[in-house]
Coordinates of C-alpha atoms in Angstrom, one line a residue:
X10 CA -18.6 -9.1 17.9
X11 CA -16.2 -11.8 17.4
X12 CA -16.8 -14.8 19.8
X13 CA -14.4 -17.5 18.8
X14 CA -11.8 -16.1 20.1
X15 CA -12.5 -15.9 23.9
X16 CA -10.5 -18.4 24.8
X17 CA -7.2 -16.8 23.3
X18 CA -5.0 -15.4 26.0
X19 CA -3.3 -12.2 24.5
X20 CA -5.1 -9.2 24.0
X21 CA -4.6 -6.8 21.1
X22 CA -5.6 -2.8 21.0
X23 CA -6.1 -1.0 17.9
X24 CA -7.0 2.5 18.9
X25 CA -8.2 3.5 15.5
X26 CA -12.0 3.7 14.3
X27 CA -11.7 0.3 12.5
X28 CA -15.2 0.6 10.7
X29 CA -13.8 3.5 8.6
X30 CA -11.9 2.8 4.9
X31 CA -8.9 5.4 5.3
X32 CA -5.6 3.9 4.4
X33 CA -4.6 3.7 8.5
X34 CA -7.9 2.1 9.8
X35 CA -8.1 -0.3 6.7
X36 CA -4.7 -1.4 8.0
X37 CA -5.6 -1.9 11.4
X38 CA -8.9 -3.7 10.3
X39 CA -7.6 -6.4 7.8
X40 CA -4.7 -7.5 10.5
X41 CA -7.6 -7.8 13.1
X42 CA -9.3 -9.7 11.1
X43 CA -6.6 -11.6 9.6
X44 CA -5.5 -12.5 13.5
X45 CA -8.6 -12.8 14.8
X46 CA -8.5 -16.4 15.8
X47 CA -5.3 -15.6 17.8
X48 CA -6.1 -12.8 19.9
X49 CA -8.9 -11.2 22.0
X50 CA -8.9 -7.7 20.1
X51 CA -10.4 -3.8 21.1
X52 CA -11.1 -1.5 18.7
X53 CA -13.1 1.6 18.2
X54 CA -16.0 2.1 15.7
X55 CA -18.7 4.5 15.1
X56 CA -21.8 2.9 14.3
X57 CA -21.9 -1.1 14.1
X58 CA -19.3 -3.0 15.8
X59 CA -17.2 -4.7 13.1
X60 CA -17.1 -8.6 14.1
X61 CA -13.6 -9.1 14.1
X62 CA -13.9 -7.0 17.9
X63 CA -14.3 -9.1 20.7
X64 CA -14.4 -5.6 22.6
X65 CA -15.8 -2.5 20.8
X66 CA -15.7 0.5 21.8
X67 CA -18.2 3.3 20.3
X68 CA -17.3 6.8 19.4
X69 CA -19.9 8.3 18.2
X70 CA -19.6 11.3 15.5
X71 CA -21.1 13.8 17.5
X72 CA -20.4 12.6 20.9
X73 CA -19.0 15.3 23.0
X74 CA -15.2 15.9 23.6
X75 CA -15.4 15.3 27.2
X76 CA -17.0 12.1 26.7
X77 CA -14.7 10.9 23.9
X78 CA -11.7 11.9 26.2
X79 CA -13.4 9.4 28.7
X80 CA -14.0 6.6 26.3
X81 CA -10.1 7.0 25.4
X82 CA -8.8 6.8 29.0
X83 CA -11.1 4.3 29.8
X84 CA -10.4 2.1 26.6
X85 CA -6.2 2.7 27.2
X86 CA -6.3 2.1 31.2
X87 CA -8.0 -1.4 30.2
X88 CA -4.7 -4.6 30.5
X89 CA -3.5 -5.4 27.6
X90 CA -0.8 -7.6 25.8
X91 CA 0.0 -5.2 22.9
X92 CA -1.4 -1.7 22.2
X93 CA -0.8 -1.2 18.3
X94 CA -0.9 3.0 17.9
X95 CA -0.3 5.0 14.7
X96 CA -1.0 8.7 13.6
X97 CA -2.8 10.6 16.1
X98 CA -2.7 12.3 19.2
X99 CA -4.2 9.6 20.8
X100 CA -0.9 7.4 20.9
X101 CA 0.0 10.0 23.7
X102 CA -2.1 8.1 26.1
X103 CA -0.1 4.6 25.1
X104 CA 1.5 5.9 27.9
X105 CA -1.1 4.6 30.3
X106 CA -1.5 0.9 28.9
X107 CA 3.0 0.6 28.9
X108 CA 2.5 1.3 32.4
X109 CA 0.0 -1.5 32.7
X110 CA 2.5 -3.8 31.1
X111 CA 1.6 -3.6 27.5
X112 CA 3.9 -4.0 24.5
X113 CA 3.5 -1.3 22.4
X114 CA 4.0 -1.1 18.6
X115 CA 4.1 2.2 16.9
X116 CA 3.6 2.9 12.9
X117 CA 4.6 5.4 10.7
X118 CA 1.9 5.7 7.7
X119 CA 3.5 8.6 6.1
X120 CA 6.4 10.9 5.9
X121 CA 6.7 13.5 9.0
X122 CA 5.0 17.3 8.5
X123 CA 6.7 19.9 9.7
X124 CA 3.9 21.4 12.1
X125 CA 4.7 22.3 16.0
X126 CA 4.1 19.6 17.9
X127 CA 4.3 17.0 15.3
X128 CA 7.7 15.5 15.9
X129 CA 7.6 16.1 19.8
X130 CA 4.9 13.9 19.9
X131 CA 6.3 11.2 17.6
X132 CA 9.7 11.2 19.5
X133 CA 7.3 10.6 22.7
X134 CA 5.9 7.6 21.1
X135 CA 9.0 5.8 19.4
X136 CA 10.6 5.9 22.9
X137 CA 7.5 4.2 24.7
X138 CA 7.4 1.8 21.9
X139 CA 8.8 -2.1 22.2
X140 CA 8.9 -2.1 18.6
X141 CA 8.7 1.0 15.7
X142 CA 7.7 -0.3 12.1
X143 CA 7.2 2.3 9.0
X144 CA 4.7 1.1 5.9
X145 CA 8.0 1.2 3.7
X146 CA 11.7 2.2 2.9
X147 CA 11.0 6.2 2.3
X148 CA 8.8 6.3 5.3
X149 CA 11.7 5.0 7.4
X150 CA 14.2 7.0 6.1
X151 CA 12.2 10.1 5.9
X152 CA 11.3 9.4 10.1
X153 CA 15.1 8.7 10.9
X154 CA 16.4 11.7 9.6
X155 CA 13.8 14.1 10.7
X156 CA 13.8 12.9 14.1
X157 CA 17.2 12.0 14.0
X158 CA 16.8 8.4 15.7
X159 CA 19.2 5.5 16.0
X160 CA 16.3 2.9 17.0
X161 CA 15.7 0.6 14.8
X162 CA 12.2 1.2 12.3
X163 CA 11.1 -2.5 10.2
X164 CA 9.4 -1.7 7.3
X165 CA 5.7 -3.8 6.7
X166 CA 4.1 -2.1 3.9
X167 CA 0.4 -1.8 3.3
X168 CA -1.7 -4.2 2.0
X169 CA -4.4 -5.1 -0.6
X170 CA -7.7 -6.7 -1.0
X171 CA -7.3 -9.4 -4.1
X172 CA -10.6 -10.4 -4.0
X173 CA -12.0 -7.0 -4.7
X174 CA -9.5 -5.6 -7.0
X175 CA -9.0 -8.4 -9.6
X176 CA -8.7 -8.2 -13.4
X177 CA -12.3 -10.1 -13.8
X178 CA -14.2 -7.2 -12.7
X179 CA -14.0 -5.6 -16.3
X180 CA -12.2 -5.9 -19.8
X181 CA -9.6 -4.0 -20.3
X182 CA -9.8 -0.7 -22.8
X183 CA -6.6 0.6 -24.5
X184 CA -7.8 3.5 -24.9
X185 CA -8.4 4.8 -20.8
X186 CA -5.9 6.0 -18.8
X187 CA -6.6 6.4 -15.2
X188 CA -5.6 9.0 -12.0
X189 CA -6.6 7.8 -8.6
X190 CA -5.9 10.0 -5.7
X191 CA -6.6 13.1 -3.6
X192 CA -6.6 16.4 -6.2
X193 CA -4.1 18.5 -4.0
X194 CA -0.9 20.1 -5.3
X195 CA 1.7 17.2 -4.2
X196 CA -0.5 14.6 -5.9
X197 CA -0.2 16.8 -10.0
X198 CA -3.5 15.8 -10.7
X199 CA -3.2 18.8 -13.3
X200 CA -0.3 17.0 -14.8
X201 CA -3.2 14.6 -16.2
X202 CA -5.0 18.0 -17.9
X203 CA -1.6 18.4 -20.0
X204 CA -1.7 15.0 -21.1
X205 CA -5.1 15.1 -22.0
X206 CA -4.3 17.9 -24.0
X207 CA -1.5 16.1 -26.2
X208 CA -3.4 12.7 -26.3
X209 CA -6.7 12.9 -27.6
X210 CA -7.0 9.6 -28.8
X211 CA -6.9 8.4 -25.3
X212 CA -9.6 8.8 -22.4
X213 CA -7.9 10.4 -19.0
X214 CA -10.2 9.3 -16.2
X215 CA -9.5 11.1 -12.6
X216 CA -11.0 9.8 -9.6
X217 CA -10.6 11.8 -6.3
X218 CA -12.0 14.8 -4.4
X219 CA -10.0 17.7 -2.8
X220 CA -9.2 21.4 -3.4
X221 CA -8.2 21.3 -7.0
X222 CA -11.5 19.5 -7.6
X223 CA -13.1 22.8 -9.0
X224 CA -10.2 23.6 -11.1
X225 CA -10.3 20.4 -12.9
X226 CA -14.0 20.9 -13.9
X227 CA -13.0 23.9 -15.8
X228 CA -11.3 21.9 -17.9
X229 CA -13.3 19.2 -18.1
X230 CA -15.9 21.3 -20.3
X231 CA -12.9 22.0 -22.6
X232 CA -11.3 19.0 -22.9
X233 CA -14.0 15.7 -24.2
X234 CA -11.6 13.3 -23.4
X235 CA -11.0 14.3 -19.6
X236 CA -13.6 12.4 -17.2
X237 CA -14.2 13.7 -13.8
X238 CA -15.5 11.4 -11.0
X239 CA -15.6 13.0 -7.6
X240 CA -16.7 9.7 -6.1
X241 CA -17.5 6.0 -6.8
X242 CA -18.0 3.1 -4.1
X243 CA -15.0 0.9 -3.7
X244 CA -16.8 -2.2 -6.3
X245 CA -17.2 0.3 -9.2
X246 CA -13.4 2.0 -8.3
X247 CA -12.5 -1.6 -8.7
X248 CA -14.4 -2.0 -12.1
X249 CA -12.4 1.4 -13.0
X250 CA -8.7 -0.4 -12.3
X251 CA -9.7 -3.2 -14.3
X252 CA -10.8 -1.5 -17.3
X253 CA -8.2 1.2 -17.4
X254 CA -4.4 0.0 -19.7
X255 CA -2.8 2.4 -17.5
X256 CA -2.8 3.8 -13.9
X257 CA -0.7 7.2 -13.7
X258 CA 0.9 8.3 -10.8
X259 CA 3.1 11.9 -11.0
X260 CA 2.6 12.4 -7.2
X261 CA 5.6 14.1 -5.0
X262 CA 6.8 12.5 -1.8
X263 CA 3.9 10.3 -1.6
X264 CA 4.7 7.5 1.6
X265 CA 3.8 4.5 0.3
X266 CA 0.9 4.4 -2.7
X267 CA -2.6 2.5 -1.8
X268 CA -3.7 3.2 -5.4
X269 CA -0.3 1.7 -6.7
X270 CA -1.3 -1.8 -4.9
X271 CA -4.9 -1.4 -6.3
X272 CA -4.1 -1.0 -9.9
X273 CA -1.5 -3.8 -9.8
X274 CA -3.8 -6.4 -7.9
X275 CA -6.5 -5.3 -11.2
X276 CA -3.8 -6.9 -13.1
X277 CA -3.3 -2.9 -14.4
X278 CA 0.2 -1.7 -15.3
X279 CA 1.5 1.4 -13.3
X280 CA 3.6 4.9 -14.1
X281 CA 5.0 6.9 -11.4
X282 CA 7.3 9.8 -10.9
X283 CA 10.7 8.9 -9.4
X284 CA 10.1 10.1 -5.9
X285 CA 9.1 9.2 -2.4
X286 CA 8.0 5.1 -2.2
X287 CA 6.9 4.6 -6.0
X288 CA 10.2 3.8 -7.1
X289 CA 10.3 1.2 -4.5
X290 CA 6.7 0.4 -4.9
X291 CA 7.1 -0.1 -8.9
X292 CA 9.3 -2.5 -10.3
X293 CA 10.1 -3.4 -14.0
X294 CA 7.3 -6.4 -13.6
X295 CA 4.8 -3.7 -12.8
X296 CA 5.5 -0.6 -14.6
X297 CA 7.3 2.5 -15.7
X298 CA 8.8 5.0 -13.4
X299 CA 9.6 8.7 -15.0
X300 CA 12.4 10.7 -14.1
X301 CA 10.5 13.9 -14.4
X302 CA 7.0 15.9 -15.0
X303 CA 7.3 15.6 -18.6
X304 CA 4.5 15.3 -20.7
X305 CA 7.0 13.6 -23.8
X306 CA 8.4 11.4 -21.4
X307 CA 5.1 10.1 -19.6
X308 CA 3.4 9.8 -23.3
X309 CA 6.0 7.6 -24.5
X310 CA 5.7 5.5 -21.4
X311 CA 1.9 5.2 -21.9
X312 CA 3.0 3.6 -25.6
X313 CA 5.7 1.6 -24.6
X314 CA 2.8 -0.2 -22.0
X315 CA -0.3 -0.3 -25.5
X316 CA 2.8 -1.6 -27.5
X317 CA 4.2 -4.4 -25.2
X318 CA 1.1 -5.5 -22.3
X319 CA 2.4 -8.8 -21.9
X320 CA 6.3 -7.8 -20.6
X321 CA 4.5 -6.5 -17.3
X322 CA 2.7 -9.3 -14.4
X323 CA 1.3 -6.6 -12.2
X324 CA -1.1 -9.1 -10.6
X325 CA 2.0 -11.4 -9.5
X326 CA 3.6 -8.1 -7.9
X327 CA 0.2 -8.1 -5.9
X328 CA 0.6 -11.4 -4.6
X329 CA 3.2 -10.1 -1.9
X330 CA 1.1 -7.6 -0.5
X331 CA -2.2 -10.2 -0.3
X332 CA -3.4 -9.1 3.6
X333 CA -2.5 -12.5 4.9
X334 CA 0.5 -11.6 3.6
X335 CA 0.8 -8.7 5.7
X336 CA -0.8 -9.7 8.5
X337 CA 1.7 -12.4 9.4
X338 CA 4.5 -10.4 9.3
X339 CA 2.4 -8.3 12.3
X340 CA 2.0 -11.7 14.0
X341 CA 5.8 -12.2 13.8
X342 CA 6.5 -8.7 15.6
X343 CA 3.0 -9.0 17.8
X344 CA 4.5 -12.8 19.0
X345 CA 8.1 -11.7 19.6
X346 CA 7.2 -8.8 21.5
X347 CA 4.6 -11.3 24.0
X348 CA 7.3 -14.3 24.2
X349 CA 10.3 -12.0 25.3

């Protein structure tokens, strides 16, 4: 546990299992440690207590559902200065530490599913909030219409790591291009199969597990210049980004786009369908961004990026999404929230 900190006066909540590397909890854990010096902070983890926690709070995998209902009551009833929740049905007990005089902030990671329940609960939760924020323009848009909200959402996007995902980890190969993501239906990871199909000059390199997983391996005996890889530990992914010319994106709706960041931070160019955040996300310093799920149109992107490298400063793009970055513009909200 973090000790230098003791002396800070406001305390910080992040009910989220900060030891985990899922988009939300990576969030929750880079701000925490980004603002450790200026808070005392409680957090939840599942089997060492990361040290940015000045108060950890273990929930065990197999611990019981009675005594993880306790642990949550117990860990929201505790005073503090600002309770941070996000997507779960835990921000339902937020309810207990407003009523204790905590500032709460509430984030939208992702657009809303249509699934009973789903927006009753997230209506509870922007109206006990002191502040809403959504991880970027669609995301905000998306939550305003669905829930039909006046309140106002600021948008603080995600973050990345530019230590780890850096253009030194490998040399770059012209001929890979690269998918990163989960293999469901809204992220096209088939798409890639018909581009394989047309290029095979080029190596297509997918990276992700999910339902279509088994699908793709079909066509990964037919095809010898489709590569598979189900997983890889996050300093080899980053060795991936690096080496690849290209990261492709044809993914539908997606809320903001983790991999995006990733790729650009590895110095790598990006192309992404025109929908959801990428065309936010992607800008003419970064990338391409197709119109549709065309195989003509993505191929002549890939050969516009081989035929002119240098007109794209990926890397640069990154800059503004460094976690210090980030984290300060929590701070901003976190301090305007404590000093009102």
């Amino acid at each position: 546990m973090n000790t230098n900190n003791m002396s800070n006066e406001a305390s910080l909540f992040f009910p989220h299992r900060i030891d985990r590397w899922n988009p939300v909890e990576s969030i929750h854990r880079e701000v925490a440690f980004e603002l450790r010096d200026r808070y005392h902070i409680t957090g939840y983890y599942e089997s060492e207590c990361p040290d940015v926690l000045d108060r950890g709070i273990r929930i065990g995998r197999n611990s019981s559902r009675s005594l993880k209902l306790l642990k949550h009551l117990y860990a929201f009833s505790k005073k503090y200065d600002i309770v941070h929740t996000g997507p779960s049905r835990l921000s339902r007990f937020a309810l207990l530490s407003s009523l204790r005089g905590a500032e709460v902030v509430h984030t939208f990671h992702s657009p809303l599913i249509n699934k009973e329940g789903i927006h009753q609960r997230e209506l509870a939760s922007v109206d006990r909030a002191s502040a809403v924020t959504a991880v970027s323009r669609y995301v905000r848009d998306d939550v305003k219409n669905t829930l039909d909200i006046n309140k106002e959402i600021s948008i603080i996007p995600n973050g990345v790591d530019l230590s780890l995902y850096n253009p030194s980890q490998s040399e770059t190969e012209n001929q890979i291009c690269l998918f990163v993501g989960r293999l469901i239906e809204r992220k096209n990871p088939e798409f890639i199969i018909n581009l394989a199909r047309e290029v095979p000059e080029k190596d297509f390199y997918i990276r992700g597990s999910g339902p279509l997983f088994d699908n793709l391996k079909v066509n990964q005996r037919e095809l010898n210049n489709l590569h598979l890889v189900s997983k890889l530990p996050e300093y080899k992914l980053a060795e991936l980004y690096s080496k690849a010319s290209v990261l492709l994106c044809p993914f539908v709706n997606e809320g903001f786009g983790m991999v995006v960041l990733e790729a650009l931070a590895s110095d790598t160019p990006v192309i992404g369908l025109n929908s959801g955040n990428l065309p936010h996300l992607i800008t003419k310093n970064s990338g391409l961004i197709c119109e549709e799920l065309d195989t003509s149109e993505w191929i002549s992107s890939i050969y516009e990026i081989d035929k002119s490298p240098n007109q794209f400063s990926p890397r640069e793009e990154s800059r503004n999404y460094a976690w210090p970055v980030v984290a300060e513009q929590y701070q901003s909200l976190y301090s305007d929230l404590t000093q009102n």
